[in-house]
Amino acid sequence: MRGKKHPRWNGGKLDLQCETCNAPVKRYPSNVGEHGVFCSDKCRGDWIAETYVGEDHPHWKGGTIGSYGSSWTRVRRRALERDDYTCQHCGATAEELGRNPDVHHIVPVRAFVETPVTTVEDAHYLENLISLCGSCHRKAEFGAIDRTVLSSAIA
């Protein structure tokens, strides 16, 4: 039995709108999560970037880190060059992403700022940086990619 004749029929796909751009989206009720409906990974990423900031971000501990310092731009560029402008977790290239990958601190900057003997600038060493696409960067920030996996990707 198929469709409406099936005993577990629940009405088929729902007509919904993307949380970010309001584009029409069709989804089965079982594919509608608590965090919204999106028409694309880009819209989902944009929504996450807007939603999980400040105290809503899982690593929020109050306040701000402030400026990354004068060495950040140079060492960021070196990390991108070393990683060939490619996500070191999934392999997405800058060309595929439509922009450069993010540069992620494996040991967070906050760990350096909160230690009395180190500074923001101390976090910016090449072995502590890895190029990641936006999706992998979010996974790393939320702990879904272990730091040891990231460290071994650039070793």
Coordinates of N, CA, C and O in Angstrom, one line a residue:
M1 N 0.8 -1.2 0.0 CA 0.0 0.0 0.0 C 0.9 1.3 0.0 O 1.9 1.3 0.7
R2 N 0.4 2.2 -0.7 CA 1.2 3.5 -0.9 C 0.3 4.7 -0.6 O -0.9 4.6 -0.7
G3 N 0.9 5.8 -0.3 CA 0.2 7.1 -0.2 C -0.9 7.1 0.8 O -0.7 6.5 1.9
K4 N -2.0 7.6 0.5 CA -3.1 7.8 1.4 C -3.6 6.4 1.9 O -4.3 6.4 3.0
K5 N -3.4 5.4 1.2 CA -3.9 4.1 1.6 C -3.0 3.4 2.6 O -3.4 2.4 3.2
H6 N -1.8 3.9 2.8 CA -0.9 3.3 3.7 C -1.3 3.6 5.2 O -1.7 4.7 5.5
P7 N -1.3 2.6 6.1 CA -1.8 2.9 7.5 C -1.0 4.0 8.2 O -1.5 4.5 9.2
R8 N 0.2 4.2 7.8 CA 1.0 5.3 8.5 C 1.0 6.6 7.8 O 1.8 7.5 8.0
W9 N 0.1 6.8 6.8 CA 0.0 8.0 6.0 C -0.2 9.2 7.0 O -1.1 9.2 7.9
N10 N 0.6 10.2 6.8 CA 0.4 11.4 7.7 C 0.2 12.7 6.9 O 0.5 13.7 7.4
G11 N -0.2 12.6 5.7 CA -0.6 13.8 5.0 C 0.4 14.2 3.9 O 0.2 15.2 3.2
G12 N 1.5 13.5 3.7 CA 2.5 13.9 2.7 C 3.3 15.0 3.1 O 3.5 15.4 4.2
K13 N 3.9 15.6 2.1 CA 4.8 16.8 2.3 C 4.1 18.0 2.7 O 3.0 18.3 2.2
L14 N 4.7 18.8 3.6 CA 4.2 20.1 4.0 C 4.7 21.2 3.2 O 5.9 21.1 2.7
D15 N 3.9 22.2 2.9 CA 4.4 23.4 2.2 C 4.9 24.4 3.3 O 4.1 24.9 4.1
L16 N 6.2 24.6 3.3 CA 6.8 25.5 4.3 C 7.6 26.6 3.6 O 7.7 26.7 2.4
Q17 N 8.2 27.4 4.4 CA 9.1 28.5 3.9 C 10.5 28.4 4.6 O 10.5 28.1 5.8
C18 N 11.5 28.7 3.8 CA 12.9 28.7 4.4 C 12.9 29.8 5.5 O 12.4 30.9 5.3
E19 N 13.6 29.5 6.6 CA 13.7 30.4 7.7 C 14.5 31.6 7.4 O 14.4 32.6 8.0
T20 N 15.4 31.5 6.4 CA 16.3 32.6 6.1 C 15.8 33.4 4.9 O 15.7 34.7 5.0
C21 N 15.4 32.8 3.8 CA 15.1 33.6 2.6 C 13.6 33.5 2.2 O 13.2 34.1 1.2
N22 N 12.8 32.8 3.0 CA 11.4 32.6 2.7 C 11.0 31.9 1.4 O 9.9 32.0 1.0
A23 N 12.0 31.2 0.8 CA 11.7 30.5 -0.4 C 10.8 29.3 0.0 O 10.9 28.8 1.1
P24 N 9.9 28.9 -0.9 CA 9.0 27.7 -0.6 C 9.9 26.5 -0.5 O 10.8 26.2 -1.3
V25 N 9.5 25.6 0.5 CA 10.2 24.4 0.7 C 9.1 23.3 1.0 O 8.2 23.6 1.8
K26 N 9.3 22.1 0.5 CA 8.4 21.0 0.8 C 9.2 20.0 1.6 O 10.3 19.6 1.2
R27 N 8.6 19.6 2.7 CA 9.3 18.6 3.6 C 8.2 17.7 4.2 O 7.1 18.1 4.5
Y28 N 8.6 16.4 4.4 CA 7.8 15.5 5.1 C 7.8 15.9 6.6 O 8.9 16.4 7.1
P29 N 6.7 15.7 7.3 CA 6.7 16.1 8.7 C 7.9 15.5 9.5 O 8.5 16.2 10.4
S30 N 8.3 14.3 9.2 CA 9.4 13.7 9.9 C 10.8 14.4 9.6 O 11.8 14.2 10.4
N31 N 10.8 15.2 8.6 CA 12.1 16.0 8.3 C 12.0 17.4 8.7 O 12.8 18.2 8.2
V32 N 11.1 17.8 9.6 CA 11.0 19.1 10.1 C 11.5 19.1 11.5 O 10.9 18.6 12.4
G33 N 12.7 19.6 11.7 CA 13.4 19.6 13.0 C 12.9 20.8 13.8 O 12.2 21.7 13.4
E34 N 13.4 20.9 15.1 CA 13.1 21.9 16.0 C 13.9 23.2 15.6 O 13.6 24.3 16.1
H35 N 14.9 23.1 14.8 CA 15.7 24.3 14.5 C 15.4 24.9 13.1 O 16.3 25.5 12.5
G36 N 14.2 24.7 12.6 CA 13.8 25.4 11.4 C 14.0 24.6 10.1 O 14.5 23.5 10.1
V37 N 13.5 25.2 9.1 CA 13.5 24.5 7.7 C 14.2 25.5 6.8 O 14.0 26.7 6.8
F38 N 15.1 24.9 6.0 CA 16.0 25.7 5.1 C 16.0 25.2 3.7 O 15.9 23.9 3.6
C39 N 16.1 26.0 2.7 CA 16.1 25.6 1.3 C 17.5 25.1 0.9 O 17.6 24.4 -0.1
S40 N 18.5 25.5 1.6 CA 19.9 25.1 1.2 C 20.8 25.1 2.4 O 20.5 25.7 3.5
D41 N 22.0 24.5 2.3 CA 23.0 24.6 3.3 C 23.5 26.0 3.6 O 23.8 26.4 4.7
K42 N 23.5 26.8 2.5 CA 23.9 28.2 2.7 C 22.9 28.9 3.6 O 23.3 29.6 4.6
C43 N 21.6 28.8 3.4 CA 20.6 29.4 4.2 C 20.7 28.9 5.7 O 20.6 29.7 6.6
R44 N 20.9 27.6 5.8 CA 21.1 27.0 7.2 C 22.3 27.6 7.9 O 22.2 28.0 9.0
G45 N 23.4 27.8 7.1 CA 24.6 28.3 7.7 C 24.4 29.8 8.1 O 24.9 30.2 9.1
D46 N 23.7 30.6 7.2 CA 23.5 32.0 7.5 C 22.6 32.1 8.8 O 22.8 32.9 9.6
W47 N 21.6 31.2 8.9 CA 20.7 31.2 10.1 C 21.5 30.9 11.4 O 21.4 31.6 12.4
I48 N 22.4 29.9 11.3 CA 23.2 29.5 12.4 C 24.1 30.7 12.8 O 24.3 31.0 14.0
A49 N 24.8 31.3 11.8 CA 25.7 32.4 12.1 C 24.9 33.6 12.8 O 25.5 34.3 13.7
E50 N 23.7 33.8 12.4 CA 22.9 34.9 13.0 C 22.4 34.5 14.4 O 22.3 35.3 15.3
T51 N 22.0 33.2 14.6 CA 21.3 32.7 15.8 C 22.3 32.4 16.9 O 22.0 32.8 18.1
Y52 N 23.4 31.8 16.6 CA 24.3 31.4 17.7 C 25.5 32.3 17.9 O 26.6 32.0 17.5
V53 N 25.1 33.5 18.4 CA 26.1 34.5 18.6 C 26.0 34.9 20.1 O 25.0 34.7 20.7
G54 N 27.1 35.5 20.6 CA 27.0 36.0 22.0 C 26.7 34.9 23.0 O 27.2 33.8 22.9
E55 N 25.7 35.2 23.9 CA 25.4 34.2 24.9 C 24.7 33.0 24.4 O 24.6 32.0 25.1
D56 N 24.2 33.0 23.1 CA 23.6 31.8 22.5 C 24.6 30.9 22.0 O 24.3 29.7 21.6
H57 N 25.9 31.3 21.8 CA 26.9 30.4 21.3 C 27.4 29.5 22.4 O 27.5 29.8 23.6
P58 N 27.6 28.2 22.1 CA 28.0 27.2 23.1 C 29.3 27.5 23.9 O 29.5 27.0 25.0
H59 N 30.2 28.3 23.3 CA 31.4 28.7 24.0 C 31.4 30.0 24.7 O 32.4 30.5 25.2
W60 N 30.2 30.6 24.7 CA 30.1 32.0 25.3 C 30.4 31.9 26.8 O 29.9 31.0 27.5
K61 N 31.2 32.8 27.2 CA 31.6 32.9 28.7 C 31.5 34.3 29.1 O 32.1 34.7 30.1
G62 N 30.8 35.1 28.4 CA 30.6 36.5 28.8 C 31.7 37.4 28.2 O 32.8 36.9 28.0
G63 N 31.4 38.6 27.9 CA 32.4 39.5 27.4 C 32.8 39.2 25.9 O 32.2 38.5 25.2
T64 N 33.9 39.8 25.6 CA 34.5 39.7 24.2 C 36.0 39.5 24.3 O 36.6 40.0 25.2
I65 N 36.5 38.9 23.3 CA 38.0 38.7 23.2 C 38.6 40.0 22.7 O 39.7 40.3 23.1
G66 N 37.9 40.7 21.9 CA 38.4 42.0 21.3 C 39.2 41.7 20.1 O 39.1 40.7 19.4
S67 N 40.1 42.6 19.8 CA 40.9 42.4 18.6 C 41.8 41.2 18.6 O 42.3 40.8 19.6
Y68 N 42.0 40.6 17.4 CA 42.9 39.5 17.3 C 44.4 39.9 17.2 O 45.2 39.0 17.2
G69 N 44.6 41.2 17.2 CA 46.0 41.6 17.2 C 46.6 41.8 15.8 O 46.0 41.3 14.8
S70 N 47.8 42.3 15.7 CA 48.4 42.7 14.5 C 48.9 41.5 13.7 O 49.1 41.5 12.5
S71 N 49.2 40.4 14.4 CA 49.8 39.2 13.7 C 48.7 38.3 13.0 O 49.1 37.5 12.2
W72 N 47.4 38.5 13.3 CA 46.4 37.6 12.9 C 46.3 37.6 11.3 O 46.3 36.5 10.8
T73 N 46.3 38.7 10.7 CA 46.1 38.7 9.2 C 47.2 37.9 8.5 O 47.0 37.1 7.6
R74 N 48.5 38.1 9.0 CA 49.6 37.4 8.4 C 49.6 35.9 8.6 O 49.7 35.1 7.7
V75 N 49.3 35.5 9.8 CA 49.4 34.1 10.1 C 48.1 33.4 9.6 O 48.2 32.2 9.1
R76 N 47.0 34.1 9.5 CA 45.8 33.5 8.8 C 46.1 33.2 7.3 O 45.8 32.1 6.8
R77 N 46.7 34.2 6.7 CA 47.1 34.0 5.3 C 48.1 32.8 5.1 O 47.9 32.0 4.2
R78 N 49.0 32.7 6.0 CA 50.0 31.5 6.0 C 49.3 30.2 6.1 O 49.6 29.2 5.5
A79 N 48.3 30.1 7.0 CA 47.5 28.9 7.2 C 46.7 28.5 6.0 O 46.7 27.4 5.6
L80 N 46.1 29.5 5.4 CA 45.3 29.3 4.1 C 46.3 28.8 3.0 O 45.9 27.8 2.3
E81 N 47.4 29.4 2.9 CA 48.4 29.0 1.9 C 48.9 27.5 2.2 O 48.9 26.7 1.3
R82 N 49.2 27.3 3.4 CA 49.7 25.9 3.8 C 48.6 24.9 3.5 O 48.9 23.8 3.0
D83 N 47.4 25.2 3.7 CA 46.2 24.3 3.5 C 45.7 24.3 2.1 O 44.7 23.7 1.8
D84 N 46.4 25.1 1.2 CA 46.0 25.2 -0.2 C 44.5 25.7 -0.4 O 43.8 25.2 -1.3
Y85 N 44.1 26.6 0.5 CA 42.8 27.2 0.4 C 41.7 26.1 0.4 O 40.7 26.3 -0.4
T86 N 41.9 25.0 1.1 CA 41.0 23.9 1.1 C 40.6 23.5 2.6 O 41.5 23.5 3.4
C87 N 39.4 23.1 2.8 CA 38.9 22.6 4.1 C 39.7 21.4 4.4 O 39.7 20.4 3.6
Q88 N 40.4 21.3 5.5 CA 41.2 20.2 5.9 C 40.4 19.1 6.5 O 41.0 18.0 6.8
H89 N 39.1 19.2 6.6 CA 38.3 18.1 7.1 C 37.5 17.5 6.0 O 37.5 16.3 5.9
C90 N 36.8 18.3 5.2 CA 36.0 17.6 4.1 C 36.5 17.8 2.7 O 36.1 17.1 1.8
G91 N 37.5 18.6 2.6 CA 38.2 18.8 1.3 C 37.6 19.8 0.3 O 38.0 20.0 -0.8
A92 N 36.6 20.6 0.8 CA 36.0 21.6 0.0 C 37.0 22.7 -0.3 O 37.7 23.2 0.6
T93 N 37.1 23.1 -1.6 CA 38.1 24.2 -2.0 C 37.4 25.5 -1.9 O 36.2 25.7 -1.9
A94 N 38.3 26.6 -2.0 CA 37.8 27.9 -2.0 C 36.9 28.2 -3.2 O 35.9 28.8 -3.1
E95 N 37.3 27.6 -4.3 CA 36.5 27.7 -5.5 C 35.1 27.1 -5.3 O 34.1 27.7 -5.7
E96 N 35.0 25.9 -4.7 CA 33.7 25.3 -4.5 C 32.9 26.1 -3.4 O 31.7 26.1 -3.6
L97 N 33.6 26.7 -2.5 CA 32.9 27.4 -1.4 C 32.4 28.8 -1.9 O 31.5 29.4 -1.3
G98 N 33.1 29.3 -2.9 CA 32.8 30.7 -3.4 C 33.5 31.7 -2.5 O 33.2 32.9 -2.7
R99 N 34.4 31.3 -1.7 CA 35.2 32.2 -0.8 C 36.3 31.4 -0.1 O 36.3 30.2 -0.3
N100 N 37.2 32.1 0.6 CA 38.2 31.3 1.3 C 37.6 30.6 2.5 O 36.6 31.1 3.1
P101 N 38.2 29.5 2.8 CA 37.7 28.8 4.0 C 38.0 29.6 5.3 O 38.8 30.6 5.2
D102 N 37.3 29.3 6.4 CA 37.6 30.0 7.6 C 38.9 29.4 8.1 O 39.3 28.4 7.8
V103 N 39.6 30.2 9.0 CA 40.8 29.7 9.7 C 40.4 29.6 11.2 O 40.0 30.5 11.8
H104 N 40.4 28.3 11.6 CA 40.0 28.0 13.0 C 41.2 27.8 13.9 O 42.2 27.2 13.5
H105 N 41.0 28.3 15.2 CA 42.0 28.0 16.2 C 41.7 26.7 16.8 O 40.6 26.5 17.4
I106 N 42.6 25.7 16.8 CA 42.3 24.4 17.4 C 42.2 24.5 18.9 O 41.3 24.0 19.5
V107 N 43.2 25.2 19.5 CA 43.0 25.6 20.9 C 42.4 27.0 20.9 O 43.1 27.9 20.3
P108 N 41.2 27.2 21.4 CA 40.6 28.5 21.3 C 41.4 29.6 21.8 O 42.1 29.5 22.8
V109 N 41.2 30.8 21.2 CA 41.8 32.0 21.6 C 41.5 32.3 23.1 O 42.3 32.7 23.8
R110 N 40.2 32.0 23.4 CA 39.8 32.3 24.8 C 40.7 31.6 25.8 O 41.0 32.1 26.9
A111 N 41.2 30.4 25.5 CA 42.1 29.7 26.4 C 43.4 30.4 26.7 O 43.9 30.4 27.8
F112 N 43.8 31.2 25.7 CA 45.0 32.0 25.8 C 44.8 33.3 26.6 O 45.6 33.7 27.4
V113 N 43.6 33.8 26.3 CA 43.2 35.1 27.0 C 43.0 34.9 28.5 O 43.3 35.7 29.3
E114 N 42.4 33.8 28.8 CA 42.0 33.5 30.2 C 43.2 33.0 31.1 O 43.1 32.9 32.3
T115 N 44.4 32.8 30.4 CA 45.6 32.4 31.2 C 46.4 33.6 31.4 O 46.7 34.3 30.5
P116 N 46.8 33.9 32.6 CA 47.5 35.1 32.9 C 48.9 35.3 32.2 O 49.3 36.4 32.1
V117 N 49.5 34.2 31.8 CA 50.8 34.3 31.2 C 50.8 34.3 29.7 O 51.9 34.4 29.0
T118 N 49.6 34.2 29.0 CA 49.6 34.3 27.6 C 48.6 35.3 27.1 O 47.8 35.8 27.9
T119 N 48.7 35.6 25.8 CA 47.9 36.7 25.2 C 47.1 36.2 24.0 O 47.4 35.0 23.5
V120 N 46.3 37.0 23.4 CA 45.6 36.7 22.1 C 46.6 36.3 21.1 O 46.5 35.3 20.4
E121 N 47.7 37.1 21.0 CA 48.7 36.8 19.9 C 49.4 35.5 20.1 O 49.8 34.9 19.1
D122 N 49.4 34.9 21.3 CA 50.1 33.6 21.5 C 49.2 32.5 20.9 O 49.8 31.4 20.6
A123 N 48.0 32.7 20.6 CA 47.1 31.7 20.0 C 47.4 31.6 18.5 O 47.0 30.6 17.9
H124 N 48.0 32.6 17.9 CA 48.2 32.6 16.5 C 49.5 32.0 16.0 O 50.3 32.6 15.4
Y125 N 49.7 30.7 16.3 CA 50.8 30.0 15.8 C 50.3 29.0 14.8 O 49.2 28.4 14.9
L126 N 51.0 28.7 13.7 CA 50.6 28.0 12.6 C 50.1 26.6 13.0 O 49.1 26.1 12.4
E127 N 50.7 25.9 13.9 CA 50.3 24.6 14.3 C 48.9 24.6 15.1 O 48.4 23.5 15.3
N128 N 48.5 25.8 15.4 CA 47.2 25.9 16.1 C 46.1 26.3 15.2 O 44.9 26.5 15.6
L129 N 46.4 26.5 13.9 CA 45.4 26.9 12.9 C 45.1 25.9 11.9 O 46.0 25.2 11.5
I130 N 43.9 25.8 11.4 CA 43.5 24.9 10.4 C 42.4 25.6 9.5 O 41.5 26.3 10.1
S131 N 42.4 25.4 8.2 CA 41.4 25.9 7.3 C 40.2 25.0 7.3 O 40.4 23.8 7.1
L132 N 39.1 25.5 7.5 CA 37.8 24.7 7.5 C 36.7 25.5 6.8 O 36.6 26.7 6.9
C133 N 35.9 24.7 6.0 CA 34.7 25.4 5.4 C 33.8 25.8 6.6 O 33.9 25.4 7.7
G134 N 32.8 26.6 6.3 CA 31.9 27.1 7.3 C 31.2 26.0 8.1 O 31.1 26.0 9.3
S135 N 30.8 24.9 7.4 CA 30.1 23.8 8.0 C 31.0 23.1 9.0 O 30.6 22.8 10.1
C136 N 32.2 22.7 8.5 CA 33.1 22.0 9.4 C 33.6 22.9 10.5 O 33.8 22.4 11.6
H137 N 33.7 24.2 10.3 CA 34.1 25.2 11.3 C 33.1 25.1 12.4 O 33.4 25.1 13.6
R138 N 31.8 25.2 12.1 CA 30.7 25.1 13.1 C 30.8 23.8 13.9 O 30.6 23.8 15.1
K139 N 31.0 22.7 13.1 CA 31.1 21.4 13.8 C 32.3 21.4 14.8 O 32.2 20.9 15.9
A140 N 33.4 22.0 14.4 CA 34.6 22.1 15.3 C 34.2 23.0 16.5 O 34.6 22.6 17.6
E141 N 33.6 24.1 16.3 CA 33.2 25.0 17.4 C 32.3 24.3 18.4 O 32.4 24.6 19.6
F142 N 31.4 23.5 17.9 CA 30.4 22.8 18.7 C 30.9 21.5 19.3 O 30.2 20.8 20.0
G143 N 32.2 21.1 19.0 CA 32.8 19.9 19.6 C 32.5 18.7 18.8 O 32.8 17.6 19.3
A144 N 31.9 18.8 17.6 CA 31.5 17.6 16.8 C 32.7 17.0 16.1 O 32.7 15.9 15.6
I145 N 33.8 17.8 16.0 CA 35.1 17.3 15.4 C 36.1 17.5 16.5 O 36.3 18.6 17.0
D146 N 36.7 16.4 16.9 CA 37.7 16.4 18.0 C 38.9 17.2 17.7 O 39.4 17.1 16.5
R147 N 39.5 17.9 18.6 CA 40.7 18.6 18.4 C 41.9 17.8 17.9 O 42.7 18.2 17.1
T148 N 41.9 16.5 18.4 CA 43.0 15.6 17.9 C 42.9 15.3 16.4 O 43.9 15.2 15.8
V149 N 41.7 15.2 16.0 CA 41.4 15.0 14.5 C 41.9 16.2 13.7 O 42.6 16.1 12.7
L150 N 41.6 17.4 14.2 CA 42.1 18.6 13.5 C 43.6 18.7 13.6 O 44.2 19.1 12.5
S151 N 44.2 18.5 14.7 CA 45.7 18.6 14.8 C 46.3 17.6 13.9 O 47.3 17.9 13.2
S152 N 45.8 16.4 13.8 CA 46.4 15.4 12.9 C 46.2 15.7 11.4 O 47.1 15.3 10.6
A153 N 45.2 16.5 11.1 CA 45.0 16.8 9.7 C 46.0 17.8 9.2 O 46.3 17.8 7.9
I154 N 46.7 18.5 10.0 CA 47.7 19.5 9.6 C 49.1 19.0 9.9 O 50.1 19.7 9.6
A155 N 49.2 17.9 10.6 CA 50.6 17.4 11.0 C 51.4 16.9 9.8 O 50.9 16.5 8.8

